[in-house]
PDB file of C-alpha atoms and ligand atoms in Angstrom:
ATOM      1  CA  UNK U   1      21.246  10.583  37.629  1.00  0.00           C
ATOM      2  CA  UNK U   2      21.929   6.754  37.296  1.00  0.00           C
ATOM      3  CA  UNK U   3      20.694   4.738  34.365  1.00  0.00           C
ATOM      4  CA  UNK U   4      19.944   1.004  34.426  1.00  0.00           C
ATOM      5  CA  UNK U   5      19.336  -1.236  31.666  1.00  0.00           C
ATOM      6  CA  UNK U   6      16.581  -3.827  32.512  1.00  0.00           C
ATOM      7  CA  UNK U   7      15.731  -6.656  30.174  1.00  0.00           C
ATOM      8  CA  UNK U   8      12.308  -8.292  29.795  1.00  0.00           C
ATOM      9  CA  UNK U   9      12.313 -11.847  28.293  1.00  0.00           C
ATOM     10  CA  UNK U  10      10.181 -14.888  28.201  1.00  0.00           C
ATOM     11  CA  UNK U  11       7.689 -16.773  26.253  1.00  0.00           C
ATOM     12  CA  UNK U  12       5.799 -15.639  23.180  1.00  0.00           C
ATOM     13  CA  UNK U  13       2.510 -13.828  24.223  1.00  0.00           C
ATOM     14  CA  UNK U  14       3.583 -13.751  27.969  1.00  0.00           C
ATOM     15  CA  UNK U  15       3.540  -9.924  27.888  1.00  0.00           C
ATOM     16  CA  UNK U  16       6.801  -8.429  27.365  1.00  0.00           C
ATOM     17  CA  UNK U  17       5.566  -5.754  24.939  1.00  0.00           C
ATOM     18  CA  UNK U  18       2.507  -5.159  26.832  1.00  0.00           C
ATOM     19  CA  UNK U  19       4.548  -4.734  30.179  1.00  0.00           C
ATOM     20  CA  UNK U  20       6.960  -2.121  28.597  1.00  0.00           C
ATOM     21  CA  UNK U  21       4.155  -0.277  27.056  1.00  0.00           C
ATOM     22  CA  UNK U  22       2.207  -0.175  30.404  1.00  0.00           C
ATOM     23  CA  UNK U  23       5.030   1.625  32.424  1.00  0.00           C
ATOM     24  CA  UNK U  24       7.022   3.531  29.733  1.00  0.00           C
ATOM     25  CA  UNK U  25       6.892   7.357  30.173  1.00  0.00           C
ATOM     26  CA  UNK U  26       8.108   7.795  26.479  1.00  0.00           C
ATOM     27  CA  UNK U  27       6.279   6.334  23.483  1.00  0.00           C
ATOM     28  CA  UNK U  28       7.619   2.702  23.224  1.00  0.00           C
ATOM     29  CA  UNK U  29       9.777   1.625  20.303  1.00  0.00           C
ATOM     30  CA  UNK U  30       8.317  -1.616  19.099  1.00  0.00           C
ATOM     31  CA  UNK U  31       9.112  -4.049  16.236  1.00  0.00           C
ATOM     32  CA  UNK U  32       5.899  -5.812  15.716  1.00  0.00           C
ATOM     33  CA  UNK U  33       4.862  -7.801  12.785  1.00  0.00           C
ATOM     34  CA  UNK U  34       1.742  -9.767  12.093  1.00  0.00           C
ATOM     35  CA  UNK U  35       1.828 -13.133  13.976  1.00  0.00           C
ATOM     36  CA  UNK U  36       1.742 -16.249  11.718  1.00  0.00           C
ATOM     37  CA  UNK U  37       2.285 -18.702  14.725  1.00  0.00           C
ATOM     38  CA  UNK U  38      -1.265 -20.353  15.006  1.00  0.00           C
ATOM     39  CA  UNK U  39      -0.266 -21.691  18.390  1.00  0.00           C
ATOM     40  CA  UNK U  40      -0.241 -18.135  19.877  1.00  0.00           C
ATOM     41  CA  UNK U  41      -3.418 -16.395  19.955  1.00  0.00           C
ATOM     42  CA  UNK U  42      -2.485 -12.857  19.221  1.00  0.00           C
ATOM     43  CA  UNK U  43      -2.236 -10.632  16.018  1.00  0.00           C
ATOM     44  CA  UNK U  44       1.376  -9.374  16.458  1.00  0.00           C
ATOM     45  CA  UNK U  45       4.637 -10.531  17.672  1.00  0.00           C
ATOM     46  CA  UNK U  46       8.100  -8.923  18.383  1.00  0.00           C
ATOM     47  CA  UNK U  47      10.777  -9.562  15.900  1.00  0.00           C
ATOM     48  CA  UNK U  48      13.567  -7.155  17.113  1.00  0.00           C
ATOM     49  CA  UNK U  49      13.063  -5.540  20.382  1.00  0.00           C
ATOM     50  CA  UNK U  50      10.869  -3.405  22.538  1.00  0.00           C
ATOM     51  CA  UNK U  51      12.280  -0.136  24.229  1.00  0.00           C
ATOM     52  CA  UNK U  52      10.708   2.082  26.863  1.00  0.00           C
ATOM     53  CA  UNK U  53      11.905   4.407  29.653  1.00  0.00           C
ATOM     54  CA  UNK U  54      10.805   4.855  33.329  1.00  0.00           C
ATOM     55  CA  UNK U  55      12.112   7.244  35.972  1.00  0.00           C
ATOM     56  CA  UNK U  56      11.936   6.015  39.529  1.00  0.00           C
ATOM     57  CA  UNK U  57      10.935   8.071  42.500  1.00  0.00           C
ATOM     58  CA  UNK U  58      14.702   8.424  43.482  1.00  0.00           C
ATOM     59  CA  UNK U  59      15.485   9.898  39.988  1.00  0.00           C
ATOM     60  CA  UNK U  60      17.071   6.741  38.518  1.00  0.00           C
ATOM     61  CA  UNK U  61      16.219   6.220  35.050  1.00  0.00           C
ATOM     62  CA  UNK U  62      15.345   2.683  33.826  1.00  0.00           C
ATOM     63  CA  UNK U  63      15.945   1.842  30.323  1.00  0.00           C
ATOM     64  CA  UNK U  64      13.623  -1.185  29.493  1.00  0.00           C
ATOM     65  CA  UNK U  65      14.324  -3.672  26.700  1.00  0.00           C
ATOM     66  CA  UNK U  66      12.127  -6.533  25.669  1.00  0.00           C
ATOM     67  CA  UNK U  67      13.423  -9.490  23.671  1.00  0.00           C
ATOM     68  CA  UNK U  68      11.280 -11.222  21.001  1.00  0.00           C
ATOM     69  CA  UNK U  69       9.938 -14.476  22.522  1.00  0.00           C
ATOM     70  CA  UNK U  70      10.101 -16.708  19.648  1.00  0.00           C
ATOM     71  CA  UNK U  71      13.036 -19.118  19.962  1.00  0.00           C
ATOM     72  CA  UNK U  72      13.937 -18.339  16.335  1.00  0.00           C
ATOM     73  CA  UNK U  73      15.159 -14.945  17.464  1.00  0.00           C
ATOM     74  CA  UNK U  74      17.181 -16.121  20.308  1.00  0.00           C
ATOM     75  CA  UNK U  75      20.306 -14.587  18.649  1.00  0.00           C
ATOM     76  CA  UNK U  76      18.831 -11.396  19.981  1.00  0.00           C
ATOM     77  CA  UNK U  77      18.937 -12.481  23.546  1.00  0.00           C
ATOM     78  CA  UNK U  78      22.822 -12.174  23.868  1.00  0.00           C
ATOM     79  CA  UNK U  79      22.870  -8.887  22.086  1.00  0.00           C
ATOM     80  CA  UNK U  80      20.158  -7.464  24.314  1.00  0.00           C
ATOM     81  CA  UNK U  81      21.618  -8.751  27.468  1.00  0.00           C
ATOM     82  CA  UNK U  82      24.749  -6.901  27.070  1.00  0.00           C
ATOM     83  CA  UNK U  83      25.275  -4.296  29.794  1.00  0.00           C
ATOM     84  CA  UNK U  84      21.934  -5.213  31.408  1.00  0.00           C
ATOM     85  CA  UNK U  85      21.656  -4.729  35.143  1.00  0.00           C
ATOM     86  CA  UNK U  86      18.959  -7.246  35.773  1.00  0.00           C
ATOM     87  CA  UNK U  87      16.376  -9.638  34.130  1.00  0.00           C
ATOM     88  CA  UNK U  88      12.529 -10.094  34.280  1.00  0.00           C
ATOM     89  CA  UNK U  89      11.533 -13.441  32.856  1.00  0.00           C
ATOM     90  CA  UNK U  90       7.566 -13.583  31.897  1.00  0.00           C
ATOM     91  CA  UNK U  91       6.279 -16.994  31.788  1.00  0.00           C
ATOM     92  CA  UNK U  92       2.684 -17.714  30.137  1.00  0.00           C
ATOM     93  CA  UNK U  93       1.064 -20.255  32.443  1.00  0.00           C
ATOM     94  CA  UNK U  94      -1.243 -21.380  29.767  1.00  0.00           C
ATOM     95  CA  UNK U  95       1.513 -22.761  27.618  1.00  0.00           C
ATOM     96  CA  UNK U  96       1.789 -26.598  27.218  1.00  0.00           C
ATOM     97  CA  UNK U  97       4.808 -26.855  29.703  1.00  0.00           C
ATOM     98  CA  UNK U  98       5.587 -23.572  31.554  1.00  0.00           C
ATOM     99  CA  UNK U  99       8.380 -25.229  33.669  1.00  0.00           C
ATOM    100  CA  UNK U 100      10.275 -26.236  30.629  1.00  0.00           C
ATOM    101  CA  UNK U 101       9.683 -22.759  29.073  1.00  0.00           C
ATOM    102  CA  UNK U 102      11.361 -21.339  32.324  1.00  0.00           C
ATOM    103  CA  UNK U 103      14.336 -23.787  31.930  1.00  0.00           C
ATOM    104  CA  UNK U 104      14.990 -22.474  28.461  1.00  0.00           C
ATOM    105  CA  UNK U 105      15.182 -18.748  29.442  1.00  0.00           C
ATOM    106  CA  UNK U 106      17.310 -19.624  32.656  1.00  0.00           C
ATOM    107  CA  UNK U 107      19.759 -21.454  30.519  1.00  0.00           C
ATOM    108  CA  UNK U 108      19.693 -18.820  27.813  1.00  0.00           C
ATOM    109  CA  UNK U 109      20.380 -16.064  30.260  1.00  0.00           C
ATOM    110  CA  UNK U 110      22.732 -18.090  32.630  1.00  0.00           C
ATOM    111  CA  UNK U 111      25.393 -15.560  32.786  1.00  0.00           C
ATOM    112  CA  UNK U 112      23.180 -12.498  33.205  1.00  0.00           C
ATOM    113  CA  UNK U 113      21.263 -14.136  36.085  1.00  0.00           C
ATOM    114  CA  UNK U 114      24.706 -15.321  37.746  1.00  0.00           C
ATOM    115  CA  UNK U 115      26.148 -11.769  37.414  1.00  0.00           C
ATOM    116  CA  UNK U 116      22.974  -9.572  38.153  1.00  0.00           C
ATOM    117  CA  UNK U 117      19.514 -10.356  39.499  1.00  0.00           C
ATOM    118  CA  UNK U 118      16.507 -11.866  38.141  1.00  0.00           C
ATOM    119  CA  UNK U 119      12.706 -11.887  38.884  1.00  0.00           C
ATOM    120  CA  UNK U 120      10.255 -14.471  37.430  1.00  0.00           C
ATOM    121  CA  UNK U 121       6.722 -13.382  36.796  1.00  0.00           C
ATOM    122  CA  UNK U 122       4.021 -15.972  35.899  1.00  0.00           C
ATOM    123  CA  UNK U 123       1.202 -14.645  33.815  1.00  0.00           C
ATOM    124  CA  UNK U 124      -2.341 -15.895  33.008  1.00  0.00           C
ATOM    125  CA  UNK U 125      -2.639 -17.600  36.510  1.00  0.00           C
ATOM    126  CA  UNK U 126      -6.170 -16.404  36.784  1.00  0.00           C
ATOM    127  CA  UNK U 127      -7.231 -18.978  34.102  1.00  0.00           C
ATOM    128  CA  UNK U 128      -4.196 -21.361  34.584  1.00  0.00           C
ATOM    129  CA  UNK U 129      -3.296 -21.545  38.258  1.00  0.00           C
ATOM    130  CA  UNK U 130      -1.187 -24.764  37.658  1.00  0.00           C
ATOM    131  CA  UNK U 131       1.763 -25.170  38.097  1.00  0.00           C
ATOM    132  CA  UNK U 132       1.785 -23.172  41.174  1.00  0.00           C
ATOM    133  CA  UNK U 133       4.313 -20.661  42.254  1.00  0.00           C
ATOM    134  CA  UNK U 134       6.042 -23.361  44.569  1.00  0.00           C
ATOM    135  CA  UNK U 135       6.499 -25.645  41.590  1.00  0.00           C
ATOM    136  CA  UNK U 136       8.374 -22.749  39.934  1.00  0.00           C
ATOM    137  CA  UNK U 137      10.646 -22.004  42.804  1.00  0.00           C
ATOM    138  CA  UNK U 138      11.562 -25.706  43.242  1.00  0.00           C
ATOM    139  CA  UNK U 139      12.320 -25.975  39.648  1.00  0.00           C
ATOM    140  CA  UNK U 140      14.616 -22.888  39.721  1.00  0.00           C
ATOM    141  CA  UNK U 141      16.436 -24.455  42.687  1.00  0.00           C
ATOM    142  CA  UNK U 142      16.927 -27.638  40.835  1.00  0.00           C
ATOM    143  CA  UNK U 143      18.578 -25.576  38.172  1.00  0.00           C
ATOM    144  CA  UNK U 144      20.864 -23.747  40.852  1.00  0.00           C
ATOM    145  CA  UNK U 145      18.976 -20.388  40.631  1.00  0.00           C
ATOM    146  CA  UNK U 146      17.498 -18.621  43.737  1.00  0.00           C
ATOM    147  CA  UNK U 147      15.231 -15.608  42.676  1.00  0.00           C
ATOM    148  CA  UNK U 148      11.811 -14.349  43.546  1.00  0.00           C
ATOM    149  CA  UNK U 149       8.764 -15.829  41.462  1.00  0.00           C
ATOM    150  CA  UNK U 150       5.449 -14.087  41.684  1.00  0.00           C
ATOM    151  CA  UNK U 151       2.147 -14.319  39.764  1.00  0.00           C
ATOM    152  CA  UNK U 152       1.543 -10.913  37.914  1.00  0.00           C
ATOM    153  CA  UNK U 153      -1.113  -9.607  35.493  1.00  0.00           C
ATOM    154  CA  UNK U 154       1.072  -7.350  33.488  1.00  0.00           C
ATOM    155  CA  UNK U 155      -1.752  -5.590  31.933  1.00  0.00           C
ATOM    156  CA  UNK U 156      -1.928  -3.837  35.351  1.00  0.00           C
ATOM    157  CA  UNK U 157       0.663  -1.003  35.407  1.00  0.00           C
ATOM    158  CA  UNK U 158       0.860  -1.130  39.090  1.00  0.00           C
ATOM    159  CA  UNK U 159       1.863  -4.858  38.878  1.00  0.00           C
ATOM    160  CA  UNK U 160       4.790  -4.123  36.355  1.00  0.00           C
ATOM    161  CA  UNK U 161       6.181  -1.363  38.691  1.00  0.00           C
ATOM    162  CA  UNK U 162       6.077  -3.825  41.411  1.00  0.00           C
ATOM    163  CA  UNK U 163       8.195  -6.288  39.380  1.00  0.00           C
ATOM    164  CA  UNK U 164      10.685  -3.581  38.635  1.00  0.00           C
ATOM    165  CA  UNK U 165      10.863  -2.636  42.307  1.00  0.00           C
ATOM    166  CA  UNK U 166      11.318  -6.094  43.254  1.00  0.00           C
ATOM    167  CA  UNK U 167      14.090  -6.479  40.810  1.00  0.00           C
ATOM    168  CA  UNK U 168      15.836  -3.387  42.131  1.00  0.00           C
ATOM    169  CA  UNK U 169      15.561  -4.691  45.629  1.00  0.00           C
ATOM    170  CA  UNK U 170      17.114  -7.821  44.571  1.00  0.00           C
ATOM    171  CA  UNK U 171      20.117  -6.072  43.153  1.00  0.00           C
ATOM    172  CA  UNK U 172      20.529  -4.199  46.594  1.00  0.00           C
ATOM    173  CA  UNK U 173      20.529  -7.474  48.445  1.00  0.00           C
ATOM    174  CA  UNK U 174      23.038  -8.986  46.084  1.00  0.00           C
ATOM    175  CA  UNK U 175      25.308  -6.012  46.398  1.00  0.00           C
ATOM    176  CA  UNK U 176      25.204  -6.347  50.223  1.00  0.00           C
ATOM    177  CA  UNK U 177      25.806  -9.954  50.062  1.00  0.00           C
ATOM    178  CA  UNK U 178      28.913  -9.432  47.811  1.00  0.00           C
ATOM    179  CA  UNK U 179      30.265  -6.541  50.104  1.00  0.00           C
ATOM    180  CA  UNK U 180      29.911  -8.885  53.152  1.00  0.00           C
ATOM    181  CA  UNK U 181      31.798 -11.479  51.203  1.00  0.00           C
ATOM    182  CA  UNK U 182      34.812  -9.153  50.525  1.00  0.00           C
TER     183      UNK U 182
HETATM  184  N1  GTP F   1      -5.661 -12.826  30.648  1.00  0.00           N
HETATM  185  C1  GTP F   1      -4.580 -12.347  30.917  1.00  0.00           C
HETATM  186  N2  GTP F   1      -3.903 -11.649  29.768  1.00  0.00           N
HETATM  187  C2  GTP F   1      -2.566 -11.576  29.858  1.00  0.00           C
HETATM  188  C3  GTP F   1      -1.938 -11.531  31.004  1.00  0.00           C
HETATM  189  N3  GTP F   1      -0.700 -11.188  30.844  1.00  0.00           N
HETATM  190  C4  GTP F   1      -0.709 -10.668  29.479  1.00  0.00           C
HETATM  191  N4  GTP F   1      -1.806 -10.902  29.036  1.00  0.00           N
HETATM  192  C5  GTP F   1      -2.095 -10.572  27.454  1.00  0.00           C
HETATM  193  O1  GTP F   1      -1.330 -11.385  26.662  1.00  0.00           O
HETATM  194  C6  GTP F   1      -0.936 -10.508  25.567  1.00  0.00           C
HETATM  195  C7  GTP F   1       0.580 -10.562  25.588  1.00  0.00           C
HETATM  196  O2  GTP F   1       0.977  -9.939  24.279  1.00  0.00           O
HETATM  197  P1  GTP F   1       2.472  -9.307  24.133  1.00  0.00           P
HETATM  198  O3  GTP F   1       2.674  -8.288  25.178  1.00  0.00           O
HETATM  199  O4  GTP F   1       2.505  -8.921  22.662  1.00  0.00           O
HETATM  200  O5  GTP F   1       3.425 -10.519  24.412  1.00  0.00           O
HETATM  201  P2  GTP F   1       4.935 -10.599  24.034  1.00  0.00           P
HETATM  202  O6  GTP F   1       5.551 -11.415  25.273  1.00  0.00           O
HETATM  203  O7  GTP F   1       5.585  -9.263  23.826  1.00  0.00           O
HETATM  204  O8  GTP F   1       4.898 -11.598  22.912  1.00  0.00           O
HETATM  205  P3  GTP F   1       6.054 -11.806  21.720  1.00  0.00           P
HETATM  206  O9  GTP F   1       6.653 -10.503  21.472  1.00  0.00           O
HETATM  207  O10 GTP F   1       5.322 -12.370  20.418  1.00  0.00           O
HETATM  208  O11 GTP F   1       7.070 -12.832  22.331  1.00  0.00           O
HETATM  209  C8  GTP F   1      -1.632  -9.238  25.716  1.00  0.00           C
HETATM  210  O12 GTP F   1      -2.767  -9.192  24.914  1.00  0.00           O
HETATM  211  C9  GTP F   1      -1.887  -9.027  27.210  1.00  0.00           C
HETATM  212  O13 GTP F   1      -3.088  -8.326  27.432  1.00  0.00           O
HETATM  213  C10 GTP F   1      -2.605 -12.170  32.192  1.00  0.00           C
HETATM  214  O14 GTP F   1      -1.911 -12.310  33.175  1.00  0.00           O
HETATM  215  N5  GTP F   1      -3.929 -12.595  31.973  1.00  0.00           N
HETATM  216 MG1   MG F   2       6.545  -8.572  22.229  1.00  0.00          MG
END
């Protein structure tokens, strides 16, 4: 059996804790505390990490880690990124500047993105369709990053599984490209 560590990161309230709890087959480990940030409309926020597990159809086990979203905990990002096989960045499209939010995570996880694979998921697009997916793709390209960007409602388990499958596919493509280059 192969095990993979997958990291979920992204803005506060974008849905990292929710995404991991939706797909995990074990009771998730969470480090939620009461949210005191009035700009984020939810009762709790992650201060350490989230952890869950999911076994894929091929028997591979995914160990799912979620970072805290708040920038004051960004020291956790590097710790959690160690040994990760891929990254899913969740961006809340209702925030003041979602493109700037994306830049922050792309920069923060520069090495992980370069060495592994990344998928970007935009949440709350049903109420906040702008900026559109094309804007995010263009923005990533201007940062020198090419990776899939999709709109996702992570409250829907199926859509979280799709994100993970897309990430695994991305890893396979990268491996093939690097084996051609050898
Ligand atoms: N309407 C709507 N709600 C969403 C969507 N995606 C996520 N949510 C909600 O947004 C909230 C996200 O909360 P969390 O999962 O705690 O977010 P988080 O990213 O872990 O936040 P921090 O740990 O504070 O960084 C949940 O209440 C979700 O139900 C979406 O696409 N549409
Ligand atoms: Mg959280």
